[in-house]
Amino acid sequence: MKQRVITAVVALIFFIPVIFIGGITLDIVAMVLGAIAMTELLVMRKKLLISFEAIIGMLAVMVEIAPNKWFNGLPDQLNKAYVVYFLIILLLLHTVWSRNRFSFDDAGMLTLGIFYIGMGFNYFTAARGVNVQMLLYLMFIVWATDSGAYMVGRKLGKHKVTPISPNKTWEGCIGGSIIGVVIATAFAIGFQVGYHNWLSMLVITIILSVVGQFGDLVESALKRYYGVKDSGKILPGHGGILDRFDSMLLVFPIAHLFGLF
């Protein structure tokens, strides 16, 4: 517990100023975090981090996270989406010249990771592009829901949700969403985040809180499949980047889908 607290404090001392600074600083940090998250997938897949596929995968996820305006100078037919597509094609071609030592399954895993991680962090920076209140609102949903689920689950949890994540209970999930929705909705109304209609914000916050918990379960299923406890060790006591951003990687794209930014 002491290690977790120390890591959390150090991470917040670094991360909070970056959030408020925003701009290119946050863009670069998000790209680095995305690349680290991709290395965690590669390690789980038992791929060398200096291999061709690792370099292409990390490059592709960083391109996916990078702001669209960075590619404005390219010809219309060579936009950011096509650059990512071209890099994925290189992964597919690699299955040929590696004589299937790098398989189609490997290419599929990396491609899914590129979009899963890349789009999550891309919309993370896009939310900050609106204003810092929007970013904090979405982060409060995840943080408050996660903390609330942990506290309620420890006190009242009896009914398991799924064997994929044996520590999660229905009581914890419901309690976490109630706490997360109350805190995040109050923040949204108080700081005029998103829609002016408070009822719409309440409904969206409920949905995003549930989505965040599914994001956590998705990553739990991934770790269970590869037989690992944590996605990485970069954050002592907390695991890896995927462990800390799993919920946000789903929440931010869905928030964009609802037109919040």
PDB file of C-alpha atoms in Angstrom:
ATOM      1  CA  MET A   1       0.000   0.000   0.000  1.00  0.00           C
ATOM      2  CA  LYS A   2       2.838   2.406   0.868  1.00  0.00           C
ATOM      3  CA  GLN A   3       4.416   1.789  -2.549  1.00  0.00           C
ATOM      4  CA  ARG A   4       1.090   2.429  -4.286  1.00  0.00           C
ATOM      5  CA  VAL A   5       0.630   5.740  -2.476  1.00  0.00           C
ATOM      6  CA  ILE A   6       4.172   6.919  -3.250  1.00  0.00           C
ATOM      7  CA  THR A   7       3.809   6.021  -6.930  1.00  0.00           C
ATOM      8  CA  ALA A   8       0.413   7.741  -7.132  1.00  0.00           C
ATOM      9  CA  VAL A   9       1.742  10.942  -5.549  1.00  0.00           C
ATOM     10  CA  VAL A  10       4.800  11.062  -7.828  1.00  0.00           C
ATOM     11  CA  ALA A  11       2.660  10.356 -10.901  1.00  0.00           C
ATOM     12  CA  LEU A  12       0.169  13.096 -10.010  1.00  0.00           C
ATOM     13  CA  ILE A  13       2.950  15.615  -9.363  1.00  0.00           C
ATOM     14  CA  PHE A  14       4.121  14.993 -12.922  1.00  0.00           C
ATOM     15  CA  PHE A  15       0.767  14.414 -14.633  1.00  0.00           C
ATOM     16  CA  ILE A  16      -1.417  17.202 -13.228  1.00  0.00           C
ATOM     17  CA  PRO A  17       0.815  20.061 -14.529  1.00  0.00           C
ATOM     18  CA  VAL A  18       0.946  18.350 -17.946  1.00  0.00           C
ATOM     19  CA  ILE A  19      -2.859  18.259 -18.040  1.00  0.00           C
ATOM     20  CA  PHE A  20      -3.126  21.960 -17.265  1.00  0.00           C
ATOM     21  CA  ILE A  21      -0.370  22.910 -19.715  1.00  0.00           C
ATOM     22  CA  GLY A  22      -2.001  20.895 -22.498  1.00  0.00           C
ATOM     23  CA  GLY A  23      -1.005  21.587 -26.096  1.00  0.00           C
ATOM     24  CA  ILE A  24       2.035  19.932 -27.637  1.00  0.00           C
ATOM     25  CA  THR A  25       3.327  18.924 -24.189  1.00  0.00           C
ATOM     26  CA  LEU A  26       0.282  16.750 -23.538  1.00  0.00           C
ATOM     27  CA  ASP A  27       0.362  15.448 -27.125  1.00  0.00           C
ATOM     28  CA  ILE A  28       3.940  14.230 -26.730  1.00  0.00           C
ATOM     29  CA  VAL A  29       3.290  12.711 -23.294  1.00  0.00           C
ATOM     30  CA  ALA A  30       0.226  10.882 -24.658  1.00  0.00           C
ATOM     31  CA  MET A  31       2.258   9.539 -27.591  1.00  0.00           C
ATOM     32  CA  VAL A  32       4.951   8.279 -25.216  1.00  0.00           C
ATOM     33  CA  LEU A  33       2.351   6.660 -22.943  1.00  0.00           C
ATOM     34  CA  GLY A  34       0.755   5.024 -25.984  1.00  0.00           C
ATOM     35  CA  ALA A  35       4.102   3.649 -27.139  1.00  0.00           C
ATOM     36  CA  ILE A  36       4.778   2.249 -23.649  1.00  0.00           C
ATOM     37  CA  ALA A  37       1.316   0.653 -23.600  1.00  0.00           C
ATOM     38  CA  MET A  38       2.112  -0.963 -26.947  1.00  0.00           C
ATOM     39  CA  THR A  39       5.363  -2.395 -25.526  1.00  0.00           C
ATOM     40  CA  GLU A  40       3.284  -3.944 -22.742  1.00  0.00           C
ATOM     41  CA  LEU A  41       1.162  -5.745 -25.342  1.00  0.00           C
ATOM     42  CA  LEU A  42       4.310  -6.875 -27.149  1.00  0.00           C
ATOM     43  CA  VAL A  43       5.846  -8.234 -23.945  1.00  0.00           C
ATOM     44  CA  MET A  44       2.632 -10.105 -23.129  1.00  0.00           C
ATOM     45  CA  ARG A  45       2.807 -11.559 -26.643  1.00  0.00           C
ATOM     46  CA  LYS A  46       6.485 -12.437 -26.032  1.00  0.00           C
ATOM     47  CA  LYS A  47       7.771 -10.250 -28.870  1.00  0.00           C
ATOM     48  CA  LEU A  48      11.156  -8.558 -28.832  1.00  0.00           C
ATOM     49  CA  LEU A  49      10.923  -4.786 -28.354  1.00  0.00           C
ATOM     50  CA  ILE A  50      13.671  -4.237 -30.932  1.00  0.00           C
ATOM     51  CA  SER A  51      11.975  -6.352 -33.615  1.00  0.00           C
ATOM     52  CA  PHE A  52      10.549  -4.974 -36.859  1.00  0.00           C
ATOM     53  CA  GLU A  53       6.959  -5.560 -35.756  1.00  0.00           C
ATOM     54  CA  ALA A  54       7.557  -3.821 -32.417  1.00  0.00           C
ATOM     55  CA  ILE A  55       8.993  -0.720 -34.087  1.00  0.00           C
ATOM     56  CA  ILE A  56       6.150  -0.560 -36.619  1.00  0.00           C
ATOM     57  CA  GLY A  57       3.530  -1.125 -33.908  1.00  0.00           C
ATOM     58  CA  MET A  58       4.887   1.612 -31.663  1.00  0.00           C
ATOM     59  CA  LEU A  59       5.263   3.998 -34.618  1.00  0.00           C
ATOM     60  CA  ALA A  60       1.697   3.310 -35.764  1.00  0.00           C
ATOM     61  CA  VAL A  61       0.174   3.902 -32.340  1.00  0.00           C
ATOM     62  CA  MET A  62       2.091   7.178 -31.988  1.00  0.00           C
ATOM     63  CA  VAL A  63       0.839   8.308 -35.402  1.00  0.00           C
ATOM     64  CA  GLU A  64      -2.713   7.399 -34.364  1.00  0.00           C
ATOM     65  CA  ILE A  65      -2.371   9.507 -31.198  1.00  0.00           C
ATOM     66  CA  ALA A  66      -0.702  12.481 -32.893  1.00  0.00           C
ATOM     67  CA  PRO A  67      -2.991  15.486 -33.590  1.00  0.00           C
ATOM     68  CA  ASN A  68      -4.516  15.586 -37.080  1.00  0.00           C
ATOM     69  CA  LYS A  69      -3.059  19.065 -37.652  1.00  0.00           C
ATOM     70  CA  TRP A  70       0.445  17.593 -37.657  1.00  0.00           C
ATOM     71  CA  PHE A  71      -0.450  15.948 -40.980  1.00  0.00           C
ATOM     72  CA  ASN A  72      -2.061  18.939 -42.662  1.00  0.00           C
ATOM     73  CA  GLY A  73       0.956  19.418 -44.947  1.00  0.00           C
ATOM     74  CA  LEU A  74       0.512  15.979 -46.534  1.00  0.00           C
ATOM     75  CA  PRO A  75      -1.406  15.492 -49.812  1.00  0.00           C
ATOM     76  CA  ASP A  76      -5.123  14.865 -49.323  1.00  0.00           C
ATOM     77  CA  GLN A  77      -4.757  11.205 -50.274  1.00  0.00           C
ATOM     78  CA  LEU A  78      -1.979  10.750 -47.702  1.00  0.00           C
ATOM     79  CA  ASN A  79      -3.704  11.729 -44.473  1.00  0.00           C
ATOM     80  CA  LYS A  80      -3.077  10.327 -40.984  1.00  0.00           C
ATOM     81  CA  ALA A  81      -5.484   7.429 -41.419  1.00  0.00           C
ATOM     82  CA  TYR A  82      -3.658   6.309 -44.556  1.00  0.00           C
ATOM     83  CA  VAL A  83      -0.279   6.510 -42.809  1.00  0.00           C
ATOM     84  CA  VAL A  84      -1.592   4.148 -40.114  1.00  0.00           C
ATOM     85  CA  TYR A  85      -3.078   1.892 -42.809  1.00  0.00           C
ATOM     86  CA  PHE A  86       0.276   1.784 -44.629  1.00  0.00           C
ATOM     87  CA  LEU A  87       2.056   0.754 -41.415  1.00  0.00           C
ATOM     88  CA  ILE A  88      -0.508  -2.014 -40.850  1.00  0.00           C
ATOM     89  CA  ILE A  89       0.107  -3.238 -44.412  1.00  0.00           C
ATOM     90  CA  LEU A  90       3.809  -3.462 -43.522  1.00  0.00           C
ATOM     91  CA  LEU A  91       2.854  -5.732 -40.615  1.00  0.00           C
ATOM     92  CA  LEU A  92       0.897  -7.963 -42.993  1.00  0.00           C
ATOM     93  CA  LEU A  93       3.804  -8.072 -45.435  1.00  0.00           C
ATOM     94  CA  HIS A  94       6.045  -9.013 -42.529  1.00  0.00           C
ATOM     95  CA  THR A  95       4.081 -12.263 -42.165  1.00  0.00           C
ATOM     96  CA  VAL A  96       5.381 -13.159 -45.647  1.00  0.00           C
ATOM     97  CA  TRP A  97       9.063 -12.293 -45.369  1.00  0.00           C
ATOM     98  CA  SER A  98       9.288 -13.687 -41.819  1.00  0.00           C
ATOM     99  CA  ARG A  99       7.916 -16.987 -43.164  1.00  0.00           C
ATOM    100  CA  ASN A 100       5.164 -16.901 -40.558  1.00  0.00           C
ATOM    101  CA  ARG A 101       7.507 -16.538 -37.590  1.00  0.00           C
ATOM    102  CA  PHE A 102       5.445 -13.380 -37.288  1.00  0.00           C
ATOM    103  CA  SER A 103       1.955 -14.737 -37.937  1.00  0.00           C
ATOM    104  CA  PHE A 104      -1.351 -13.276 -39.087  1.00  0.00           C
ATOM    105  CA  ASP A 105      -2.552 -13.657 -35.478  1.00  0.00           C
ATOM    106  CA  ASP A 106       0.402 -11.538 -34.344  1.00  0.00           C
ATOM    107  CA  ALA A 107      -0.436  -8.884 -36.944  1.00  0.00           C
ATOM    108  CA  GLY A 108      -4.079  -8.941 -35.852  1.00  0.00           C
ATOM    109  CA  MET A 109      -3.144  -8.470 -32.199  1.00  0.00           C
ATOM    110  CA  LEU A 110      -0.916  -5.496 -33.010  1.00  0.00           C
ATOM    111  CA  THR A 111      -3.510  -3.936 -35.314  1.00  0.00           C
ATOM    112  CA  LEU A 112      -6.175  -4.201 -32.626  1.00  0.00           C
ATOM    113  CA  GLY A 113      -3.712  -2.720 -30.138  1.00  0.00           C
ATOM    114  CA  ILE A 114      -2.951   0.193 -32.464  1.00  0.00           C
ATOM    115  CA  PHE A 115      -6.596   1.227 -32.581  1.00  0.00           C
ATOM    116  CA  TYR A 116      -7.444   0.292 -28.981  1.00  0.00           C
ATOM    117  CA  ILE A 117      -4.549   2.273 -27.532  1.00  0.00           C
ATOM    118  CA  GLY A 118      -4.192   4.877 -30.274  1.00  0.00           C
ATOM    119  CA  MET A 119      -7.792   6.034 -30.434  1.00  0.00           C
ATOM    120  CA  GLY A 120      -8.075   6.070 -26.651  1.00  0.00           C
ATOM    121  CA  PHE A 121      -5.118   8.415 -26.194  1.00  0.00           C
ATOM    122  CA  ASN A 122      -6.016  10.429 -29.304  1.00  0.00           C
ATOM    123  CA  TYR A 123      -9.399  11.341 -27.853  1.00  0.00           C
ATOM    124  CA  PHE A 124      -7.744  11.890 -24.475  1.00  0.00           C
ATOM    125  CA  THR A 125      -5.776  14.782 -26.005  1.00  0.00           C
ATOM    126  CA  ALA A 126      -8.798  15.890 -28.046  1.00  0.00           C
ATOM    127  CA  ALA A 127     -10.830  16.302 -24.845  1.00  0.00           C
ATOM    128  CA  ARG A 128      -8.117  18.569 -23.446  1.00  0.00           C
ATOM    129  CA  GLY A 129      -8.286  20.514 -26.705  1.00  0.00           C
ATOM    130  CA  VAL A 130     -11.789  21.642 -25.676  1.00  0.00           C
ATOM    131  CA  ASN A 131     -10.725  22.765 -22.201  1.00  0.00           C
ATOM    132  CA  VAL A 132      -9.200  21.320 -19.066  1.00  0.00           C
ATOM    133  CA  GLN A 133     -12.646  21.015 -17.446  1.00  0.00           C
ATOM    134  CA  MET A 134     -13.757  18.522 -20.109  1.00  0.00           C
ATOM    135  CA  LEU A 135     -10.690  16.369 -19.548  1.00  0.00           C
ATOM    136  CA  LEU A 136     -11.058  16.472 -15.763  1.00  0.00           C
ATOM    137  CA  TYR A 137     -14.772  15.636 -15.965  1.00  0.00           C
ATOM    138  CA  LEU A 138     -14.035  12.450 -17.922  1.00  0.00           C
ATOM    139  CA  MET A 139     -11.130  11.529 -15.663  1.00  0.00           C
ATOM    140  CA  PHE A 140     -13.289  12.084 -12.572  1.00  0.00           C
ATOM    141  CA  ILE A 141     -15.809   9.610 -13.957  1.00  0.00           C
ATOM    142  CA  VAL A 142     -13.118   6.945 -14.173  1.00  0.00           C
ATOM    143  CA  TRP A 143     -11.301   7.777 -10.938  1.00  0.00           C
ATOM    144  CA  ALA A 144     -14.428   8.160  -8.793  1.00  0.00           C
ATOM    145  CA  THR A 145     -16.081   5.048 -10.240  1.00  0.00           C
ATOM    146  CA  ASP A 146     -12.937   2.974  -9.749  1.00  0.00           C
ATOM    147  CA  SER A 147     -12.351   4.206  -6.178  1.00  0.00           C
ATOM    148  CA  GLY A 148     -16.024   3.863  -5.283  1.00  0.00           C
ATOM    149  CA  ALA A 149     -16.176   0.315  -6.646  1.00  0.00           C
ATOM    150  CA  TYR A 150     -13.126  -0.634  -4.601  1.00  0.00           C
ATOM    151  CA  MET A 151     -14.492   0.810  -1.355  1.00  0.00           C
ATOM    152  CA  VAL A 152     -18.047  -0.480  -1.733  1.00  0.00           C
ATOM    153  CA  GLY A 153     -16.832  -3.856  -3.001  1.00  0.00           C
ATOM    154  CA  ARG A 154     -14.620  -4.351   0.043  1.00  0.00           C
ATOM    155  CA  LYS A 155     -17.434  -3.523   2.467  1.00  0.00           C
ATOM    156  CA  LEU A 156     -20.476  -5.006   0.781  1.00  0.00           C
ATOM    157  CA  GLY A 157     -19.271  -7.128  -2.137  1.00  0.00           C
ATOM    158  CA  LYS A 158     -20.666 -10.669  -2.211  1.00  0.00           C
ATOM    159  CA  HIS A 159     -21.781 -11.479  -5.751  1.00  0.00           C
ATOM    160  CA  LYS A 160     -18.979 -11.937  -8.297  1.00  0.00           C
ATOM    161  CA  VAL A 161     -19.403 -10.318 -11.713  1.00  0.00           C
ATOM    162  CA  THR A 162     -17.187 -12.623 -13.784  1.00  0.00           C
ATOM    163  CA  PRO A 163     -14.367 -15.144 -13.280  1.00  0.00           C
ATOM    164  CA  ILE A 164     -12.257 -12.917 -15.556  1.00  0.00           C
ATOM    165  CA  SER A 165     -11.921 -10.466 -12.671  1.00  0.00           C
ATOM    166  CA  PRO A 166     -12.617 -12.400  -9.443  1.00  0.00           C
ATOM    167  CA  ASN A 167     -12.293  -9.358  -7.171  1.00  0.00           C
ATOM    168  CA  LYS A 168     -15.122  -7.462  -8.887  1.00  0.00           C
ATOM    169  CA  THR A 169     -18.598  -7.729  -7.421  1.00  0.00           C
ATOM    170  CA  TRP A 170     -21.977  -6.440  -8.551  1.00  0.00           C
ATOM    171  CA  GLU A 171     -22.287  -4.467  -5.338  1.00  0.00           C
ATOM    172  CA  GLY A 172     -18.942  -2.790  -5.994  1.00  0.00           C
ATOM    173  CA  CYS A 173     -19.765  -2.013  -9.635  1.00  0.00           C
ATOM    174  CA  ILE A 174     -23.150  -0.493  -8.803  1.00  0.00           C
ATOM    175  CA  GLY A 175     -21.809   1.428  -5.815  1.00  0.00           C
ATOM    176  CA  GLY A 176     -18.844   2.653  -7.843  1.00  0.00           C
ATOM    177  CA  SER A 177     -21.071   3.946 -10.627  1.00  0.00           C
ATOM    178  CA  ILE A 178     -23.352   5.741  -8.164  1.00  0.00           C
ATOM    179  CA  ILE A 179     -20.369   7.488  -6.541  1.00  0.00           C
ATOM    180  CA  GLY A 180     -18.741   8.234  -9.895  1.00  0.00           C
ATOM    181  CA  VAL A 181     -21.925   9.616 -11.412  1.00  0.00           C
ATOM    182  CA  VAL A 182     -22.668  11.864  -8.431  1.00  0.00           C
ATOM    183  CA  ILE A 183     -19.162  13.349  -8.329  1.00  0.00           C
ATOM    184  CA  ALA A 184     -18.673  13.729 -12.099  1.00  0.00           C
ATOM    185  CA  THR A 185     -22.180  15.095 -12.758  1.00  0.00           C
ATOM    186  CA  ALA A 186     -21.773  17.649  -9.980  1.00  0.00           C
ATOM    187  CA  PHE A 187     -18.460  18.687 -11.526  1.00  0.00           C
ATOM    188  CA  ALA A 188     -19.998  18.899 -15.012  1.00  0.00           C
ATOM    189  CA  ILE A 189     -22.907  21.056 -13.829  1.00  0.00           C
ATOM    190  CA  GLY A 190     -20.747  23.222 -11.603  1.00  0.00           C
ATOM    191  CA  PHE A 191     -18.174  23.938 -14.326  1.00  0.00           C
ATOM    192  CA  GLN A 192     -20.654  23.901 -17.233  1.00  0.00           C
ATOM    193  CA  VAL A 193     -19.050  20.969 -19.016  1.00  0.00           C
ATOM    194  CA  GLY A 194     -20.781  19.515 -22.069  1.00  0.00           C
ATOM    195  CA  TYR A 195     -24.514  19.979 -22.606  1.00  0.00           C
ATOM    196  CA  HIS A 196     -26.410  22.676 -20.757  1.00  0.00           C
ATOM    197  CA  ASN A 197     -29.187  20.176 -20.049  1.00  0.00           C
ATOM    198  CA  TRP A 198     -28.294  18.569 -16.707  1.00  0.00           C
ATOM    199  CA  LEU A 199     -30.474  15.520 -17.405  1.00  0.00           C
ATOM    200  CA  SER A 200     -28.545  14.768 -20.595  1.00  0.00           C
ATOM    201  CA  MET A 201     -25.259  15.049 -18.724  1.00  0.00           C
ATOM    202  CA  LEU A 202     -26.564  12.748 -16.005  1.00  0.00           C
ATOM    203  CA  VAL A 203     -27.522  10.063 -18.524  1.00  0.00           C
ATOM    204  CA  ILE A 204     -24.221  10.362 -20.404  1.00  0.00           C
ATOM    205  CA  THR A 205     -22.247  10.208 -17.154  1.00  0.00           C
ATOM    206  CA  ILE A 206     -24.065   7.003 -16.143  1.00  0.00           C
ATOM    207  CA  ILE A 207     -23.249   5.430 -19.514  1.00  0.00           C
ATOM    208  CA  LEU A 208     -19.607   6.509 -19.384  1.00  0.00           C
ATOM    209  CA  SER A 209     -19.233   5.175 -15.844  1.00  0.00           C
ATOM    210  CA  VAL A 210     -20.473   1.765 -16.994  1.00  0.00           C
ATOM    211  CA  VAL A 211     -18.260   1.917 -20.097  1.00  0.00           C
ATOM    212  CA  GLY A 212     -15.269   2.623 -17.866  1.00  0.00           C
ATOM    213  CA  GLN A 213     -15.930  -0.516 -15.857  1.00  0.00           C
ATOM    214  CA  PHE A 214     -16.169  -2.527 -19.071  1.00  0.00           C
ATOM    215  CA  GLY A 215     -12.811  -1.054 -20.067  1.00  0.00           C
ATOM    216  CA  ASP A 216     -11.329  -2.451 -16.874  1.00  0.00           C
ATOM    217  CA  LEU A 217     -12.871  -5.859 -17.561  1.00  0.00           C
ATOM    218  CA  VAL A 218     -11.553  -5.895 -21.128  1.00  0.00           C
ATOM    219  CA  GLU A 219      -8.015  -5.408 -19.872  1.00  0.00           C
ATOM    220  CA  SER A 220      -8.576  -8.037 -17.184  1.00  0.00           C
ATOM    221  CA  ALA A 221      -9.608 -10.487 -19.915  1.00  0.00           C
ATOM    222  CA  LEU A 222      -6.472  -9.579 -21.880  1.00  0.00           C
ATOM    223  CA  LYS A 223      -4.214 -10.227 -18.891  1.00  0.00           C
ATOM    224  CA  ARG A 224      -6.029 -13.461 -18.044  1.00  0.00           C
ATOM    225  CA  TYR A 225      -5.541 -14.657 -21.626  1.00  0.00           C
ATOM    226  CA  TYR A 226      -1.791 -14.022 -21.486  1.00  0.00           C
ATOM    227  CA  GLY A 227      -1.459 -15.255 -17.910  1.00  0.00           C
ATOM    228  CA  VAL A 228      -0.047 -12.085 -16.355  1.00  0.00           C
ATOM    229  CA  LYS A 229      -1.028 -10.226 -13.192  1.00  0.00           C
ATOM    230  CA  ASP A 230      -0.153  -6.724 -14.430  1.00  0.00           C
ATOM    231  CA  SER A 231       0.329  -5.346 -17.922  1.00  0.00           C
ATOM    232  CA  GLY A 232       3.721  -3.929 -16.916  1.00  0.00           C
ATOM    233  CA  LYS A 233       5.934  -2.768 -14.055  1.00  0.00           C
ATOM    234  CA  ILE A 234       6.586   0.866 -14.937  1.00  0.00           C
ATOM    235  CA  LEU A 235       4.358   2.068 -12.064  1.00  0.00           C
ATOM    236  CA  PRO A 236       5.426   0.212  -8.884  1.00  0.00           C
ATOM    237  CA  GLY A 237       2.384  -0.930  -6.950  1.00  0.00           C
ATOM    238  CA  HIS A 238       0.049  -0.044  -9.828  1.00  0.00           C
ATOM    239  CA  GLY A 239       1.328  -2.130 -12.730  1.00  0.00           C
ATOM    240  CA  GLY A 240       1.637  -0.769 -16.244  1.00  0.00           C
ATOM    241  CA  ILE A 241       0.195   2.001 -18.387  1.00  0.00           C
ATOM    242  CA  LEU A 242      -2.620  -0.252 -19.606  1.00  0.00           C
ATOM    243  CA  ASP A 243      -3.505  -1.027 -15.989  1.00  0.00           C
ATOM    244  CA  ARG A 244      -3.907   2.689 -15.227  1.00  0.00           C
ATOM    245  CA  PHE A 245      -5.581   3.811 -18.461  1.00  0.00           C
ATOM    246  CA  ASP A 246      -7.703   0.766 -19.325  1.00  0.00           C
ATOM    247  CA  SER A 247     -11.018   2.449 -18.473  1.00  0.00           C
ATOM    248  CA  MET A 248     -10.076   5.751 -20.122  1.00  0.00           C
ATOM    249  CA  LEU A 249      -9.174   4.018 -23.385  1.00  0.00           C
ATOM    250  CA  LEU A 250     -12.880   3.233 -23.834  1.00  0.00           C
ATOM    251  CA  VAL A 251     -14.440   6.214 -22.061  1.00  0.00           C
ATOM    252  CA  PHE A 252     -12.823   8.933 -24.183  1.00  0.00           C
ATOM    253  CA  PRO A 253     -13.811   7.559 -27.620  1.00  0.00           C
ATOM    254  CA  ILE A 254     -17.385   6.950 -26.413  1.00  0.00           C
ATOM    255  CA  ALA A 255     -17.517  10.491 -24.983  1.00  0.00           C
ATOM    256  CA  HIS A 256     -16.515  11.745 -28.424  1.00  0.00           C
ATOM    257  CA  LEU A 257     -19.244   9.579 -29.951  1.00  0.00           C
ATOM    258  CA  PHE A 258     -21.783  11.389 -27.758  1.00  0.00           C
ATOM    259  CA  GLY A 259     -20.557  14.722 -29.141  1.00  0.00           C
ATOM    260  CA  LEU A 260     -19.006  16.051 -25.920  1.00  0.00           C
ATOM    261  CA  PHE A 261     -15.990  17.167 -27.964  1.00  0.00           C
TER     262      PHE A 261
END
